[in-house]
Tab-separated table of C-alpha atoms in Angstrom:
chain	number	residue	atom	x	y	z
A	29	MET	CA	-15.048	16.019	66.997
A	30	LYS	CA	-15.427	12.383	66.016
A	31	VAL	CA	-17.690	13.190	63.105
A	32	ILE	CA	-15.334	15.893	61.902
A	33	THR	CA	-12.374	13.517	62.196
A	34	MET	CA	-14.119	10.841	60.176
A	35	LYS	CA	-14.957	13.335	57.453
A	36	ARG	CA	-11.379	14.537	57.461
A	37	LYS	CA	-10.101	10.963	57.188
A	38	LYS	CA	-12.496	10.256	54.323
A	39	PHE	CA	-11.400	13.491	52.650
A	40	LEU	CA	-7.726	12.636	53.065
A	41	LYS	CA	-8.345	9.107	51.808
A	42	ALA	CA	-10.233	10.400	48.773
A	43	THR	CA	-7.495	12.948	48.092
A	44	ALA	CA	-4.868	10.220	48.275
A	45	ILE	CA	-6.779	8.031	45.815
A	46	ILE	CA	-7.216	10.894	43.362
A	47	SER	CA	-3.527	11.796	43.636
A	48	PHE	CA	-2.564	8.154	43.012
A	49	ILE	CA	-4.801	7.952	39.947
A	50	LEU	CA	-3.360	11.194	38.555
A	51	VAL	CA	0.204	9.997	39.094
A	52	MET	CA	-0.547	6.638	37.449
A	53	ALA	CA	-2.218	8.360	34.514
A	54	MET	CA	0.811	10.600	34.010
A	55	PHE	CA	3.138	7.601	34.257
A	56	THR	CA	1.061	5.524	31.870
A	57	THR	CA	0.908	8.332	29.308
A	58	SER	CA	4.622	8.922	29.536
A	59	PHE	CA	5.365	5.210	29.363
A	60	GLY	CA	3.111	4.700	26.342
A	61	MET	CA	4.413	7.661	24.341
A	62	GLN	CA	7.987	6.447	24.300
A	63	HIS	CA	6.901	3.387	22.287
A	64	TYR	CA	5.495	5.446	19.425
A	65	TYR	CA	7.775	6.212	16.491
A	66	ASN	CA	7.409	8.185	13.279
A	67	VAL	CA	7.164	6.448	9.907
A	68	ASP	CA	8.498	7.817	6.614
A	69	PHE	CA	5.321	7.179	4.628
A	70	SER	CA	1.653	8.051	5.045
A	71	THR	CA	-0.131	5.499	2.856
A	72	GLY	CA	-0.065	1.735	3.202
A	73	LEU	CA	-1.380	-1.076	0.990
A	74	VAL	CA	-3.088	-3.997	2.761
A	75	THR	CA	-1.503	-7.344	1.795
A	76	ALA	CA	-3.630	-9.709	3.921
A	77	SER	CA	-6.902	-11.125	2.560
A	78	THR	CA	-8.710	-9.484	5.492
A	79	LEU	CA	-6.947	-7.297	8.044
A	80	ASN	CA	-8.409	-6.576	11.480
A	81	VAL	CA	-8.308	-2.994	12.740
A	82	ARG	CA	-8.183	-2.987	16.547
A	83	ASN	CA	-8.696	-0.251	19.128
A	84	GLY	CA	-5.171	-0.767	20.447
A	85	PRO	CA	-1.765	-2.121	19.350
A	86	GLY	CA	-2.190	-5.806	20.185
A	87	ILE	CA	-4.388	-8.862	19.612
A	88	GLN	CA	-5.870	-8.402	23.094
A	89	TYR	CA	-7.682	-5.286	21.859
A	90	LYS	CA	-11.158	-5.337	20.333
A	91	VAL	CA	-11.631	-5.476	16.544
A	92	ILE	CA	-13.429	-2.299	15.429
A	93	ALA	CA	-13.306	-2.750	11.644
A	94	THR	CA	-11.715	-4.763	8.842
A	95	VAL	CA	-10.030	-3.862	5.561
A	96	ASN	CA	-9.472	-6.068	2.529
A	97	LYS	CA	-6.468	-6.900	0.404
A	98	ASN	CA	-5.219	-4.145	-1.925
A	99	GLU	CA	-7.097	-1.419	-0.029
A	100	TYR	CA	-5.220	1.695	1.031
A	101	ILE	CA	-5.003	2.985	4.578
A	102	ARG	CA	-3.523	6.121	6.081
A	103	VAL	CA	-0.627	5.454	8.460
A	104	PHE	CA	0.115	7.938	11.256
A	105	ALA	CA	2.800	6.245	13.377
A	106	GLY	CA	4.209	2.940	14.592
A	107	VAL	CA	4.060	1.338	18.015
A	108	GLY	CA	6.028	-1.865	18.351
A	109	ASP	CA	4.873	-4.252	15.609
A	110	TRP	CA	1.734	-2.209	14.929
A	111	TYR	CA	0.757	0.838	12.881
A	112	ILE	CA	-1.732	3.459	14.021
A	113	VAL	CA	-3.974	3.986	10.997
A	114	GLN	CA	-7.106	5.628	9.616
A	115	ILE	CA	-9.354	3.719	7.239
A	116	GLU	CA	-12.417	4.459	5.127
A	117	GLY	CA	-15.270	5.602	7.345
A	118	ASP	CA	-12.850	7.623	9.497
A	119	TYR	CA	-12.102	4.694	11.808
A	120	VAL	CA	-8.803	5.123	13.663
A	121	GLY	CA	-7.122	2.053	15.120
A	122	ALA	CA	-4.124	-0.250	15.018
A	123	VAL	CA	-3.108	-2.958	12.529
A	124	ASN	CA	-0.243	-5.429	12.469
A	125	LYS	CA	2.452	-3.864	10.324
A	126	LYS	CA	3.538	-7.103	8.674
A	127	TYR	CA	0.330	-6.980	6.632
A	128	VAL	CA	0.846	-3.414	5.389
A	129	LYS	CA	3.127	-2.463	2.513
A	130	PRO	CA	4.445	1.132	2.664
A	131	ILE	CA	3.596	3.248	-0.371
A	132	TYR	CA	5.917	6.155	-1.079
A	133	PRO	CA	4.224	8.831	-3.238
A	134	SER	CA	7.508	10.370	-4.309
A	135	SER	CA	11.215	9.978	-3.786
A	136	SER	CA	13.927	12.531	-3.143
A	137	ASN	CA	14.946	12.763	-6.802
A	138	GLY	CA	12.359	15.442	-7.481
A	139	GLY	CA	9.483	13.684	-9.235
A	140	ASN	CA	10.295	10.052	-9.799
A	141	THR	CA	8.434	7.712	-7.540
A	142	ASN	CA	10.129	5.370	-5.104
A	143	SER	CA	11.617	2.316	-6.755
A	144	ASN	CA	9.780	0.084	-4.286
A	145	THR	CA	6.459	0.935	-5.920
A	146	GLY	CA	7.594	0.679	-9.538
A	147	ASN	CA	5.644	3.762	-10.575
A	148	THR	CA	6.636	6.062	-13.415
A	149	GLN	CA	7.566	9.714	-13.375
A	150	THR	CA	4.815	12.074	-12.288
A	151	SER	CA	4.060	15.396	-13.880
A	152	SER	CA	5.680	18.486	-12.417
A	153	THR	CA	2.301	20.214	-12.784
A	154	MET	CA	0.582	17.784	-10.398
A	155	ASN	CA	-0.196	18.878	-6.862
A	156	SER	CA	0.522	16.546	-3.938
A	157	ASP	CA	-2.994	15.050	-3.933
A	158	GLU	CA	-2.845	14.313	-7.645
A	159	LYS	CA	0.588	12.715	-7.340
A	160	GLU	CA	-0.616	10.458	-4.543
A	161	VAL	CA	-3.675	9.332	-6.509
A	162	PHE	CA	-1.475	8.761	-9.566
A	163	ASN	CA	0.848	6.512	-7.592
A	164	LEU	CA	-1.986	4.632	-5.906
A	165	ILE	CA	-3.586	3.944	-9.291
A	166	ASN	CA	-0.332	2.723	-10.778
A	167	GLN	CA	0.261	0.466	-7.790
A	168	GLN	CA	-3.066	-1.197	-8.530
A	169	ARG	CA	-2.073	-1.709	-12.173
A	170	ILE	CA	1.303	-3.143	-11.214
A	171	ASN	CA	-0.332	-5.467	-8.673
A	172	ASN	CA	-2.446	-6.811	-11.532
A	173	GLY	CA	0.450	-7.320	-13.952
A	174	LEU	CA	-0.154	-4.178	-16.034
A	175	THR	CA	2.267	-1.452	-17.035
A	176	ALA	CA	2.098	1.828	-15.138
A	177	LEU	CA	0.338	4.791	-16.716
A	178	LYS	CA	2.283	7.875	-17.807
A	179	VAL	CA	1.128	11.448	-17.374
A	180	ASP	CA	0.010	13.338	-20.465
A	181	GLU	CA	0.398	17.048	-19.707
A	182	GLU	CA	-2.646	18.103	-21.727
A	183	VAL	CA	-4.876	15.368	-20.333
A	184	GLN	CA	-3.675	16.385	-16.881
A	185	ARG	CA	-4.742	19.982	-17.538
A	186	VAL	CA	-8.156	18.906	-18.848
A	187	ALA	CA	-8.802	16.589	-15.866
A	188	ARG	CA	-8.187	19.444	-13.442
A	189	ILE	CA	-10.384	21.819	-15.451
A	190	LYS	CA	-13.165	19.196	-15.339
A	191	ALA	CA	-12.767	18.743	-11.553
A	192	GLN	CA	-12.925	22.503	-10.994
A	193	ASP	CA	-15.912	22.736	-13.342
A	194	MET	CA	-17.776	20.150	-11.235
A	195	VAL	CA	-17.182	22.233	-8.097
A	196	ASP	CA	-17.932	25.611	-9.691
A	197	ASN	CA	-21.159	24.430	-11.314
A	198	SER	CA	-22.300	22.148	-8.474
A	199	TYR	CA	-22.803	18.921	-10.398
A	200	PHE	CA	-21.546	15.347	-10.133
A	201	SER	CA	-21.674	13.764	-13.556
A	202	HIS	CA	-19.499	12.653	-16.445
A	203	THR	CA	-21.377	15.156	-18.593
A	204	SER	CA	-20.428	18.797	-18.039
A	205	PRO	CA	-23.029	21.505	-18.733
A	206	ILE	CA	-20.204	23.460	-20.371
A	207	TYR	CA	-17.897	20.885	-21.974
A	208	GLY	CA	-20.234	17.970	-22.634
A	209	SER	CA	-19.012	14.368	-22.330
A	210	PRO	CA	-15.380	13.521	-21.448
A	211	PHE	CA	-14.839	12.584	-25.100
A	212	ASP	CA	-16.255	15.884	-26.310
A	213	MET	CA	-14.053	17.690	-23.822
A	214	LEU	CA	-10.878	15.896	-24.914
A	215	LYS	CA	-11.632	16.684	-28.543
A	216	SER	CA	-12.397	20.339	-27.794
A	217	PHE	CA	-8.940	20.629	-26.222
A	218	LYS	CA	-7.397	19.080	-29.368
A	219	ILE	CA	-6.322	15.857	-27.640
A	220	SER	CA	-6.187	12.866	-29.978
A	221	TYR	CA	-6.630	9.313	-28.738
A	222	LYS	CA	-7.545	5.786	-29.803
A	223	THR	CA	-9.386	4.895	-26.602
A	224	ALA	CA	-10.504	7.013	-23.663
A	225	GLY	CA	-12.324	6.811	-20.339
A	226	GLU	CA	-13.025	8.773	-17.178
A	227	ASN	CA	-13.475	8.083	-13.458
A	228	ILE	CA	-14.937	10.646	-11.044
A	229	ALA	CA	-15.332	10.594	-7.260
A	230	GLY	CA	-16.216	12.762	-4.296
A	231	ASN	CA	-14.298	11.787	-1.176
A	232	SER	CA	-12.486	13.270	1.796
A	233	SER	CA	-9.273	11.302	1.208
A	234	ASN	CA	-7.111	10.247	-1.730
A	235	SER	CA	-6.909	6.600	-0.693
A	236	GLY	CA	-10.660	6.593	-0.028
A	237	ALA	CA	-11.361	7.692	-3.602
A	238	VAL	CA	-9.093	4.997	-5.062
A	239	ASN	CA	-10.577	2.334	-2.780
A	240	ALA	CA	-14.073	3.354	-3.880
A	241	TRP	CA	-13.056	3.076	-7.532
A	242	MET	CA	-11.486	-0.329	-7.002
A	243	ASN	CA	-14.680	-1.549	-5.312
A	244	SER	CA	-16.770	-0.504	-8.319
A	245	SER	CA	-16.661	-2.798	-11.358
A	246	GLY	CA	-16.900	-0.009	-13.948
A	247	HIS	CA	-14.284	2.234	-12.346
A	248	LYS	CA	-11.978	-0.720	-11.695
A	249	ALA	CA	-12.274	-1.746	-15.344
A	250	ASN	CA	-10.982	1.679	-16.390
A	251	ILE	CA	-8.060	1.522	-13.948
A	252	LEU	CA	-7.076	-1.969	-15.128
A	253	ASN	CA	-7.698	-1.392	-18.828
A	254	SER	CA	-4.579	-2.448	-20.714
A	255	SER	CA	-5.472	-0.270	-23.725
A	256	TYR	CA	-4.838	2.898	-21.682
A	257	ASN	CA	-1.247	4.107	-21.367
A	258	TYR	CA	-1.643	7.788	-20.442
A	259	THR	CA	-3.649	9.605	-17.803
A	260	GLY	CA	-4.409	12.964	-16.217
A	261	ILE	CA	-5.733	13.456	-12.688
A	262	GLY	CA	-7.509	16.480	-11.236
A	263	VAL	CA	-8.095	16.836	-7.494
A	264	VAL	CA	-9.687	20.038	-6.187
A	265	SER	CA	-11.286	21.027	-2.881
A	266	SER	CA	-15.047	20.611	-2.624
A	267	PRO	CA	-17.312	22.104	0.067
A	268	LYS	CA	-19.688	19.151	-0.341
A	269	TYR	CA	-17.370	16.140	-0.600
A	270	GLY	CA	-14.056	17.367	0.766
A	271	LYS	CA	-12.395	16.751	-2.592
A	272	ILE	CA	-13.528	16.105	-6.160
A	273	PHE	CA	-11.480	13.615	-8.178
A	274	VAL	CA	-11.374	13.305	-11.952
A	275	GLN	CA	-9.129	10.806	-13.708
A	276	MET	CA	-9.057	10.757	-17.480
A	277	PHE	CA	-7.495	7.850	-19.372
A	278	ILE	CA	-6.388	7.688	-22.963
A	279	GLY	CA	-4.719	5.144	-25.184
A	280	LYS	CA	-2.446	6.340	-27.960
């Protein structure tokens, strides 16, 4: 009887501990969730020289990655003075919100971008991905004292055709097996220009593609080229990269 009683006591004690842990876990989850709040934007621009990404919303949490000034991050929600974010490399963590500037891809007036970003009117033919890339690119130009690009409807159409061509014909190059160079392609679609350029990327996210361009001297030079005043952006789904991005620039 004594042995059985001891086992029963140990069982009851173990059961009590497990029940306590479960109750505390439920309480902690409930307590934590009430601090989270929705944000009205999904992309943020880093304003600090180097911003730490932590594995929790506070300086007591471990740093898991860093992002640099003028890089874009995806913002999911807020918790106190912190944002829960995703950065390049698919890291998910928390950053102090005072070092993140909200970027609004579009405003409620049906195509014009939010006045906080200073971007120009987007094309009605752009899909949501293309509009976001357009606004992110223009934010980079504005940050560097340049005028925002405008959308040229024909260049926009050609950029999307080029992006789809890259997916359909399984290549990643400025030279299309069908249309030739970007300059040949623009001319074949009867688009006149004084100067022209093209950026391409394969990436799973819009901000990731723009960040990659801005971290490449040649692509960055196109984005910040003052001789360009019009653009077209094609973003299509890719089984290999997630998305294929083509941005064509022209100067008139």
